[in-house]
Each structure stands twice: as C-alpha cells, then as structure tokens.
PDB file of C-alpha atoms in Angstrom:
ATOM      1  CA  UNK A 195      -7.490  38.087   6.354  1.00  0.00           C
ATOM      2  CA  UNK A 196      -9.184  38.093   3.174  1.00  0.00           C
ATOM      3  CA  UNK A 197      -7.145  37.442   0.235  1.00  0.00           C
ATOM      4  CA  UNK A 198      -3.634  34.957   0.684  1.00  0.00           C
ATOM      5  CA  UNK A 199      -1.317  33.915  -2.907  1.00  0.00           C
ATOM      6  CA  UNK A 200       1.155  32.201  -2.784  1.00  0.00           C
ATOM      7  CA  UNK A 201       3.109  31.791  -6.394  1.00  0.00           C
ATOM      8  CA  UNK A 202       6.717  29.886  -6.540  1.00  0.00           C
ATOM      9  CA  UNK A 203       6.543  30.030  -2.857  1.00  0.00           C
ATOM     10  CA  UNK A 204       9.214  27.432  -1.747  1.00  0.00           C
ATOM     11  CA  UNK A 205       8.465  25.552   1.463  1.00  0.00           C
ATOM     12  CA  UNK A 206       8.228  22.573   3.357  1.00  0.00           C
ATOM     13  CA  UNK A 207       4.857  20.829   3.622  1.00  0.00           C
ATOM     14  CA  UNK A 208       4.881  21.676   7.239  1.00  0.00           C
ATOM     15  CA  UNK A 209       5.179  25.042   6.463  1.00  0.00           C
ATOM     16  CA  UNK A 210       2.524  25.321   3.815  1.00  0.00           C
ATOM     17  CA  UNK A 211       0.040  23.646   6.568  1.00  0.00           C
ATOM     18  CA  UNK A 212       1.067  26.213   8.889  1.00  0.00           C
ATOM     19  CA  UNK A 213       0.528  29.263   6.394  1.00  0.00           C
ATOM     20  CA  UNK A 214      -2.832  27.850   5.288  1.00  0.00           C
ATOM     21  CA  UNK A 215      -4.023  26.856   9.086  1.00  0.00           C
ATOM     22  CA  UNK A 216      -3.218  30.468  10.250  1.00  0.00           C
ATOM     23  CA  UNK A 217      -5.504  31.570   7.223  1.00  0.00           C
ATOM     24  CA  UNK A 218      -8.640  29.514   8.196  1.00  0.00           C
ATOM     25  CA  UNK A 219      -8.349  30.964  11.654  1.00  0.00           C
ATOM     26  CA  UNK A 220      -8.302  34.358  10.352  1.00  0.00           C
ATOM     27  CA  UNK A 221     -11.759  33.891   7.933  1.00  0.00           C
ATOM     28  CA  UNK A 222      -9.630  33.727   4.759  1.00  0.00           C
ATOM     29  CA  UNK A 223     -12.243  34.143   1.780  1.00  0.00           C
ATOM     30  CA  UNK A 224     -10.073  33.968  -1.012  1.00  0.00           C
ATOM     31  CA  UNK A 225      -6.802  31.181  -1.646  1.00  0.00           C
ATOM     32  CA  UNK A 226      -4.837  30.864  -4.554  1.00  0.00           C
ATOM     33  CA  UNK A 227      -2.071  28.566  -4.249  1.00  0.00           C
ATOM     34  CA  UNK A 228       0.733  28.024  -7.374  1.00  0.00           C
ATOM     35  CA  UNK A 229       3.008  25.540  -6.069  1.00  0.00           C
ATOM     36  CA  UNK A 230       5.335  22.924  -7.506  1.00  0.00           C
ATOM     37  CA  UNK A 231       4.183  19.922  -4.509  1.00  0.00           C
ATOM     38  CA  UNK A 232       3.327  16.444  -5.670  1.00  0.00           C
ATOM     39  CA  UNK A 233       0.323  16.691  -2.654  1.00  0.00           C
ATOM     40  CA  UNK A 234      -2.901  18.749  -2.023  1.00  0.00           C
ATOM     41  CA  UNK A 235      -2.993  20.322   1.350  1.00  0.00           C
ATOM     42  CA  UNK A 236      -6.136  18.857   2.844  1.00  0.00           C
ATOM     43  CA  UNK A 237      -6.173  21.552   6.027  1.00  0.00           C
ATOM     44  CA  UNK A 238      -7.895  24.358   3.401  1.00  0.00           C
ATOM     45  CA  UNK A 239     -10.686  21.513   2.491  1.00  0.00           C
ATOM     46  CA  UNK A 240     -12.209  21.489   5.700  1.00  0.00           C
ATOM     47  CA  UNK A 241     -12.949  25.587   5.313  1.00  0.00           C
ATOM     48  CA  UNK A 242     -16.150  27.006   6.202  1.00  0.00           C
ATOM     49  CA  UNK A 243     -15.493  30.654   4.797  1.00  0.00           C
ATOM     50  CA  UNK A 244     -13.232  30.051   1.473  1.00  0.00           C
ATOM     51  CA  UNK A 245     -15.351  31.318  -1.455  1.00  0.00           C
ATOM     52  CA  UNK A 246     -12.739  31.131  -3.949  1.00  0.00           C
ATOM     53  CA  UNK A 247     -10.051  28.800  -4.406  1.00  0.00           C
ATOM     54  CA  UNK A 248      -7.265  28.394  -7.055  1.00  0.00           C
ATOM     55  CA  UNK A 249      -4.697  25.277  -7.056  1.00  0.00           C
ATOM     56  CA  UNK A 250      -1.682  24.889  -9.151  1.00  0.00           C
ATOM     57  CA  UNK A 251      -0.160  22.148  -8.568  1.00  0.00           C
ATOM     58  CA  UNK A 252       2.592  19.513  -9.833  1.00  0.00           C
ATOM     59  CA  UNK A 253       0.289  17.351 -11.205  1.00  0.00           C
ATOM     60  CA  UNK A 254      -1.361  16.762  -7.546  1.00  0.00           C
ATOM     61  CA  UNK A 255      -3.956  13.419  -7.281  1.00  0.00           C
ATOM     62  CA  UNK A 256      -7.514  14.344  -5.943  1.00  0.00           C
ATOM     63  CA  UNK A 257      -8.263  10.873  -4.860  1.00  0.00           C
ATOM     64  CA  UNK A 258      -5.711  11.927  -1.789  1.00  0.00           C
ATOM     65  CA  UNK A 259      -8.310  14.519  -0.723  1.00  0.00           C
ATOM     66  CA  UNK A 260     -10.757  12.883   1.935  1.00  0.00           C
ATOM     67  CA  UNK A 261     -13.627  14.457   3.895  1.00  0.00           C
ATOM     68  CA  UNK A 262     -13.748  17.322   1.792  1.00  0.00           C
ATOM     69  CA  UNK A 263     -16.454  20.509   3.644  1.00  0.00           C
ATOM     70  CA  UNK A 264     -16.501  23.400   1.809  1.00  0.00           C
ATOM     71  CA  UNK A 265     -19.716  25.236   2.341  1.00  0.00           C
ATOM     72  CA  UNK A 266     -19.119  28.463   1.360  1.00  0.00           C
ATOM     73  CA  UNK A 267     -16.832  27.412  -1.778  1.00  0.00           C
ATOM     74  CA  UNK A 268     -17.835  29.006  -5.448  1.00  0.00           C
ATOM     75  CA  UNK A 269     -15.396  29.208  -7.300  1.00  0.00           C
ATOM     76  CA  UNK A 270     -12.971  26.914  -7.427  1.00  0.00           C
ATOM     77  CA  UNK A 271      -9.948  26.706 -10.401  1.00  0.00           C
ATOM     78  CA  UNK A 272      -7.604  23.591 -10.299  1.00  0.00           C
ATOM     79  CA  UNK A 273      -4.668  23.105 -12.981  1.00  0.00           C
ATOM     80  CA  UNK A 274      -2.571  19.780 -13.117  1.00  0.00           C
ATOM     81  CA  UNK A 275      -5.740  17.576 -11.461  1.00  0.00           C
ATOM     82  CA  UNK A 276      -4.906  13.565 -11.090  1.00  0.00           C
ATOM     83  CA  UNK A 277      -8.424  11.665 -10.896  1.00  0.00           C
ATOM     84  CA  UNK A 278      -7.140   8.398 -10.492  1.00  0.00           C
ATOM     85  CA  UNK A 279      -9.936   6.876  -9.825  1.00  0.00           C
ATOM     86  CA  UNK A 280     -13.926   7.594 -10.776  1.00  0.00           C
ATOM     87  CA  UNK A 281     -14.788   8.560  -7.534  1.00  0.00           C
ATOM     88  CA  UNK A 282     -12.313  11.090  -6.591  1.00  0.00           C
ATOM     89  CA  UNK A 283     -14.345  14.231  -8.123  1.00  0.00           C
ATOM     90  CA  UNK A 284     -18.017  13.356  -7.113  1.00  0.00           C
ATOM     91  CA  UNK A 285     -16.689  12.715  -3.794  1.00  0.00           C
ATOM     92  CA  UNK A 286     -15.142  15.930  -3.695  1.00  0.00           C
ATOM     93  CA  UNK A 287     -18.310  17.748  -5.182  1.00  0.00           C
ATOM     94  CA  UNK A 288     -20.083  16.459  -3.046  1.00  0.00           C
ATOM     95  CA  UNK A 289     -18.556  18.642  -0.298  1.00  0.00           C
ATOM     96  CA  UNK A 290     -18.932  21.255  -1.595  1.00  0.00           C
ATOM     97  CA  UNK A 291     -22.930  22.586  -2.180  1.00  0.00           C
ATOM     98  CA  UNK A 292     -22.554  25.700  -2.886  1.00  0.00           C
ATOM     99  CA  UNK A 293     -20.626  25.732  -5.907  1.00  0.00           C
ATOM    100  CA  UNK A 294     -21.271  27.902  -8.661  1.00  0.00           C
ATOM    101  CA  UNK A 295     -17.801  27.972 -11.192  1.00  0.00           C
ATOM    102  CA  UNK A 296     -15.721  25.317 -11.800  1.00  0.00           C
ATOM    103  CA  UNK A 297     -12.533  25.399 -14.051  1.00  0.00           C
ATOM    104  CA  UNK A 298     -10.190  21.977 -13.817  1.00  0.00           C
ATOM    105  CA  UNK A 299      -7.411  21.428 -16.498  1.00  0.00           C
ATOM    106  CA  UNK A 300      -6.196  17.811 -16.645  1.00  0.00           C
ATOM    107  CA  UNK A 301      -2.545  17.137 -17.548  1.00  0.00           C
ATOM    108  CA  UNK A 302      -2.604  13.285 -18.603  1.00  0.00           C
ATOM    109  CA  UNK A 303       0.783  11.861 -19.170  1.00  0.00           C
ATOM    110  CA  UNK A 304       0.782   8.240 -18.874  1.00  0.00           C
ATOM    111  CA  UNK A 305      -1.999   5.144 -17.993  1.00  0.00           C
ATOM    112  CA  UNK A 306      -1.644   5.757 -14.585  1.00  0.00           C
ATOM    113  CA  UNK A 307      -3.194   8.916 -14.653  1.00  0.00           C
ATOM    114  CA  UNK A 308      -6.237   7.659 -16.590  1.00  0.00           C
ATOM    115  CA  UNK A 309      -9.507   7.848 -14.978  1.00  0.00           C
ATOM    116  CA  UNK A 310     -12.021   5.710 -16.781  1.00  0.00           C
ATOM    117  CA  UNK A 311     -15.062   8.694 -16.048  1.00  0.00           C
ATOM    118  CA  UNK A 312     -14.098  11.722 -15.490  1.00  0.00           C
ATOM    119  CA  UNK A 313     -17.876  12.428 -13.140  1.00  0.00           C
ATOM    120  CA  UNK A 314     -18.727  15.758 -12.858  1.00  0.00           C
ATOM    121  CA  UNK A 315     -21.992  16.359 -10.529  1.00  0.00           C
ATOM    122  CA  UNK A 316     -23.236  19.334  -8.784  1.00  0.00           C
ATOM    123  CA  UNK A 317     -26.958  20.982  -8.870  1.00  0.00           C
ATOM    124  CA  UNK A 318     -25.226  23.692  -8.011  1.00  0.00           C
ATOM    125  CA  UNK A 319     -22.966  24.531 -10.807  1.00  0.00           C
ATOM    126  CA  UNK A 320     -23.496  27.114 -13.163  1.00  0.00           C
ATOM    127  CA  UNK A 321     -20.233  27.598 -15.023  1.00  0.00           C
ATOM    128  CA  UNK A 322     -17.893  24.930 -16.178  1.00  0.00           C
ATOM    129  CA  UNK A 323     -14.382  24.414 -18.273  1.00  0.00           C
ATOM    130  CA  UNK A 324     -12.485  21.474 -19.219  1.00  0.00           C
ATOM    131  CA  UNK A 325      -9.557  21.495 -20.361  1.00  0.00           C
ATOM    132  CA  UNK A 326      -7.751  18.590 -21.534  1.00  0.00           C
ATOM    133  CA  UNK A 327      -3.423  19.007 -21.984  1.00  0.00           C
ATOM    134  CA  UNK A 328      -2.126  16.815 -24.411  1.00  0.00           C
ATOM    135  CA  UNK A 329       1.312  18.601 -24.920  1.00  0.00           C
ATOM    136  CA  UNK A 330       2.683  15.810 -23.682  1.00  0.00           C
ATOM    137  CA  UNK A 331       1.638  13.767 -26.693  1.00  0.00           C
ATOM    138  CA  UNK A 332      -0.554  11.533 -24.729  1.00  0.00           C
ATOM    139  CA  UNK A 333      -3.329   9.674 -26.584  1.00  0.00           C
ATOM    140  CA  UNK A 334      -5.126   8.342 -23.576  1.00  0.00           C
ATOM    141  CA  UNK A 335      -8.793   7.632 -24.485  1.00  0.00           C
ATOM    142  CA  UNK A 336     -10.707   8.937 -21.532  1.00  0.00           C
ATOM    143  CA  UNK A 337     -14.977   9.902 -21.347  1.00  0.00           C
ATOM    144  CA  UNK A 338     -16.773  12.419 -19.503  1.00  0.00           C
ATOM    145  CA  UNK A 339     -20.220  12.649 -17.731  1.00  0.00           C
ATOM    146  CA  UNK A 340     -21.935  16.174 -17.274  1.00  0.00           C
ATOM    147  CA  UNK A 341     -24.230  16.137 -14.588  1.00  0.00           C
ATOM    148  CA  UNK A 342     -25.050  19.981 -14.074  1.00  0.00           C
ATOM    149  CA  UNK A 343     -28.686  20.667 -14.403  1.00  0.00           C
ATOM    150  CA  UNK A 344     -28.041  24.476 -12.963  1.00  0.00           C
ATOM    151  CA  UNK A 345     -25.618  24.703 -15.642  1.00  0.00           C
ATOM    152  CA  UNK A 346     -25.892  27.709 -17.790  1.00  0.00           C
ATOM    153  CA  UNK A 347     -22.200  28.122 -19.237  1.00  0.00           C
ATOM    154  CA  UNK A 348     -19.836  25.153 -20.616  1.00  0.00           C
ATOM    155  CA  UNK A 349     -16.719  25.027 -22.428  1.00  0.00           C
ATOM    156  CA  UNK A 350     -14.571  22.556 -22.977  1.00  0.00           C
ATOM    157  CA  UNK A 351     -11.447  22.057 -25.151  1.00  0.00           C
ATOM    158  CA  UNK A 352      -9.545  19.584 -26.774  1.00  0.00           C
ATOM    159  CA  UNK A 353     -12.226  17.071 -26.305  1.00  0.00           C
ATOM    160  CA  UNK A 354     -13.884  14.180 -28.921  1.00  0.00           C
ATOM    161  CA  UNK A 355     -17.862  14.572 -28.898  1.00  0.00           C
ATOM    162  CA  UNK A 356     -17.973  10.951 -28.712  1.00  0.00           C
ATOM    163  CA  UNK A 357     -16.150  11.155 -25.111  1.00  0.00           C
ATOM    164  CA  UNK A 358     -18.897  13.073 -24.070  1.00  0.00           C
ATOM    165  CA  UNK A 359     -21.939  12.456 -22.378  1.00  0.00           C
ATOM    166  CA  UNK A 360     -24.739  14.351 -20.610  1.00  0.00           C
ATOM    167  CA  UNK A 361     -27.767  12.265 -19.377  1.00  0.00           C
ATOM    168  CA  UNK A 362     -30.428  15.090 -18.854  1.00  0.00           C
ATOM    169  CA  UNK A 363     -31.440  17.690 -20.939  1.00  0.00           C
ATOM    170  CA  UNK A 364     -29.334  21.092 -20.255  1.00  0.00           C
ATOM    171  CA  UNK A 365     -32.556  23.816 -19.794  1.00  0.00           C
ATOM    172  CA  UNK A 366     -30.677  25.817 -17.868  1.00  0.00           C
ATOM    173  CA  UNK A 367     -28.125  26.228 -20.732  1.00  0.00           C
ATOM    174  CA  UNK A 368     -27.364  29.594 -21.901  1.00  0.00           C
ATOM    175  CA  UNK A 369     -23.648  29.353 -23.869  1.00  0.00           C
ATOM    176  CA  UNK A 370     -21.715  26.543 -24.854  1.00  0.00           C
ATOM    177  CA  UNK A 371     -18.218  26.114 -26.441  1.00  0.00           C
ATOM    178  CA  UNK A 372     -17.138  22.880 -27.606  1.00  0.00           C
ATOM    179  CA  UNK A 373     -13.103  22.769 -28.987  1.00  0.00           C
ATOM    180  CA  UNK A 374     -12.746  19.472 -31.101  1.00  0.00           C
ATOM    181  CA  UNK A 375      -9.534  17.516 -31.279  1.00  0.00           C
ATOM    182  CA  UNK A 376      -7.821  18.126 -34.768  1.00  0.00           C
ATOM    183  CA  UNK A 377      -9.598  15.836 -37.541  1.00  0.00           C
ATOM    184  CA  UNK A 378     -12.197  14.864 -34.525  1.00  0.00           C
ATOM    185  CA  UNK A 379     -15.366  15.393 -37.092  1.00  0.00           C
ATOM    186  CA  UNK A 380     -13.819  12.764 -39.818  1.00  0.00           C
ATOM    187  CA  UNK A 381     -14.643   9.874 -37.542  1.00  0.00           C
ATOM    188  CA  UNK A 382     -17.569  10.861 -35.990  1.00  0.00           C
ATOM    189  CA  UNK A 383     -21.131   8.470 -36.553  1.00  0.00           C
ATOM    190  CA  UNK A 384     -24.179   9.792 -38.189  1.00  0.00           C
ATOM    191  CA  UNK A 385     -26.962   7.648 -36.247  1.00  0.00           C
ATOM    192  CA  UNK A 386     -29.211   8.196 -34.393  1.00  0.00           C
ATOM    193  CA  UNK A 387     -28.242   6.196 -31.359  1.00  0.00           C
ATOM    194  CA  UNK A 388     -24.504   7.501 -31.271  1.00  0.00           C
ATOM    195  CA  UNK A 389     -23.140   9.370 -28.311  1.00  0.00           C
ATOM    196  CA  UNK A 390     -22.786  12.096 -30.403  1.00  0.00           C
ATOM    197  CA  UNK A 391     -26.140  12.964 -31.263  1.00  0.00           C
ATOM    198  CA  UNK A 392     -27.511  12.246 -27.904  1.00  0.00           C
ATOM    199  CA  UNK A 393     -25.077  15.261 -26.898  1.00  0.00           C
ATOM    200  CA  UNK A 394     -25.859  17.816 -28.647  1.00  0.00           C
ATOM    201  CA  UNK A 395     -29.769  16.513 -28.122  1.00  0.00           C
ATOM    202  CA  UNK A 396     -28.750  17.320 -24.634  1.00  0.00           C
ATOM    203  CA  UNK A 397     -27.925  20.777 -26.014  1.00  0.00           C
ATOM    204  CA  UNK A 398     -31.467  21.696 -27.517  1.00  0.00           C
ATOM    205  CA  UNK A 399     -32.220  24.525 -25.655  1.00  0.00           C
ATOM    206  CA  UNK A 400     -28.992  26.650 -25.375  1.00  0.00           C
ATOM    207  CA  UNK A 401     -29.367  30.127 -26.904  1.00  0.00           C
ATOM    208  CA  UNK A 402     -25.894  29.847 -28.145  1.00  0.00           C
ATOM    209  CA  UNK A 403     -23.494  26.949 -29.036  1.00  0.00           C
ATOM    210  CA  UNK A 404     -20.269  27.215 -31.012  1.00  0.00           C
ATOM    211  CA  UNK A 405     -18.355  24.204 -32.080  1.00  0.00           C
ATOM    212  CA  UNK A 406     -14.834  24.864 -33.372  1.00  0.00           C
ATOM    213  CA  UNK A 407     -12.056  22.291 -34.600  1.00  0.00           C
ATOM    214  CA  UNK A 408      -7.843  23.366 -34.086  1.00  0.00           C
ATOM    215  CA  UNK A 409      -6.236  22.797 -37.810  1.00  0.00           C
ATOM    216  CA  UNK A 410      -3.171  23.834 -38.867  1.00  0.00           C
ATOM    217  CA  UNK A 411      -2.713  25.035 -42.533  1.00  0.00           C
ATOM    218  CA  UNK A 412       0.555  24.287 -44.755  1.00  0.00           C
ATOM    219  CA  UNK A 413       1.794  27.702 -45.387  1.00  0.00           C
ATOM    220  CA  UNK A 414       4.808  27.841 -48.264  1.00  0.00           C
ATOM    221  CA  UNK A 415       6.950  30.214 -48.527  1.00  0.00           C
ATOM    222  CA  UNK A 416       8.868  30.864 -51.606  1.00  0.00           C
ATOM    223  CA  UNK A 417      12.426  32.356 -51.143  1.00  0.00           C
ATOM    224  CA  UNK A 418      12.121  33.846 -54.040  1.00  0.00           C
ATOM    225  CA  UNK A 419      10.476  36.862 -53.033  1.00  0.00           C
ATOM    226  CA  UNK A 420      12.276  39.450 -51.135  1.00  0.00           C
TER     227      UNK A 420
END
C-alpha cells in the first residue's frame, strides 16, 4: 500500500488504530488523515516508511504525542495543532531527521491553548509555513523561534515581526514571505537592539523577501448611481 486518505471518515478510535496499523504493515508511504477526533493517533508516529504525512484534526494537542520515530518522514502538513506546552514540537522534531517540508496551522482559541514558544528546530528543514488562525477573534500574544539553518523557503502569515525570532543567520535562505497582522508596522521599534531588526538581520542573505500587511479599504457606494 502506498497512498491511504481518509476525509470525514467516521469511526471509532479503535477503528482508526486498526486502519492505520494495517497500513504500517503494508509499507504505507503516503497518509493523509482529515478527521474531526479531539486525539492524534500515535500508532502512525512510530513509522519507518511514511514520507508524507497530512493531519487534520479537531484541534488535536501534540504534547499527547510521545516517542515520536519517523525516519523516513518529509513532508509533513498539520492543521488545528495544540502546543500546549514548549516542548511538545522540538520533541517531536526531534524524531523525525529527515525532514525536509513542514506546514503547521495553529488554531488558538483560548489561554489554554497558548504555548509561551512556539520552538521550531530541525537541520533538516528546508521549507516552512506558519500559519496563525485568528478567526476566532483571539488576541493571544504568543512568540516564535526559527531554528532551521537548512532552511531555504519560509512563509508565515498573520504574524507580528516582534513575535519573531531567529538566532542564526539564515545562509541557506532563498525566499521568504512574511504576512503582517493588520496595522502590525504602526507599533513596531526603530532601534537597533529590537527584535525586529535582529530578524530581518537574520534575513541578510535571502535572494528574495516580500513583506506584505492585510488592510481593508472603506469602499462607499452611492445609491445614486444605477
């Protein structure tokens, strides 16, 4: 078996560890899993042959995810991640060396989803988007650490450049794309020392870097025109 998706598939947890433990046995290569369960599977992270894996969860926490071995893993896409606590990601990195795209969207709704650092560390990686969703109307301050020295694509949106923070020097870098919260740039500080310009120091060498902000324009319409 190379390929298993299952979308709006409705099952017991029992049953979901049975589909998935049938597809390790069989080599699977490629998962993609779009399920409305409060809990990650953790049969699929102790895979030696996955290359590609996709999660959509309901709003699933990480930090339940132990003893994570994912050799083979590349590409990996998760939607509705929970870190609820700093060392749920680099512990899951850390399983998984051979890494190469990563793509997480975090749905923060309340202060128990808050992670104080959201740590992202591989010297693996070479591709990697954030995604913050704040339809819920949350306005949970939250930072983020970059630790990708392989890295050589990164886009992330809905983010404050002050939240950010990279500690080496991105050579590697190729293309970035940073997405600004709406009015982000009106509070951000000029000197030298901020987090802010020690980022996009840390960008110095990419080839090419755009930096966009959302904003929504008034448009009038006047009923008096047919």
């Amino acid at each position: 078996m190379d390929t298993l998706t299952l979308c709006n598939f409705k099952c017991s947890e029992y049953q979901l560890e049975t589909w998935i433990m049938t597809a390790i046995v069989r080599g699977i290569r490629n998962l993609y899993l779009e399920l409305k369960l409060d809990t990650i599977p953790r049969s699929f992270f102790n895979c030696k042959t996955i290359v590609d894996l996709k999660i959509d969860n309901n709003r699933a926490p990480l930090s339940a995810v132990d003893n994570v071995y994912l050799p083979s893993l590349k590409k990996f896409y998760v939607f509705n991640v929970v870190c609820e606590n700093d060392d749920a990601l680099p512990r899951f990195l850390s399983g998984c060396p051979s890494l190469e795209e990563l793509n997480m969207k975090f749905t923060f709704v309340d202060e128990h989803d808050y992670v104080d650092c959201i740590n992202i560390s591989s010297p693996t990686m070479k591709t990697l988007e954030l995604d913050i969703d704040r339809s819920s109307g949350s306005n949970i301050e939250y930072r983020i650490t970059i630790n990708a020295p392989a890295l050589r694509y990164l886009q992330v949106d809905e983010y404050a450049l002050e939240c950010i923070t990279i500690p080496i020097t991105m050579i590697s870098l190729v293309e970035a794309e940073i997405q600004l919260e709406n009015n982000s740039l009106l509070h951000l500080k000029a000197n030298y020392n901020s987090t802010v310009v020690k980022f996009l120091h840390s960008l110095r060498y990419v080839k090419c870097l755009m930096i966009s902000v959302w904003e929504f324009e008034e448009v009038c319409f006047d009923s008096s025109v047919s």
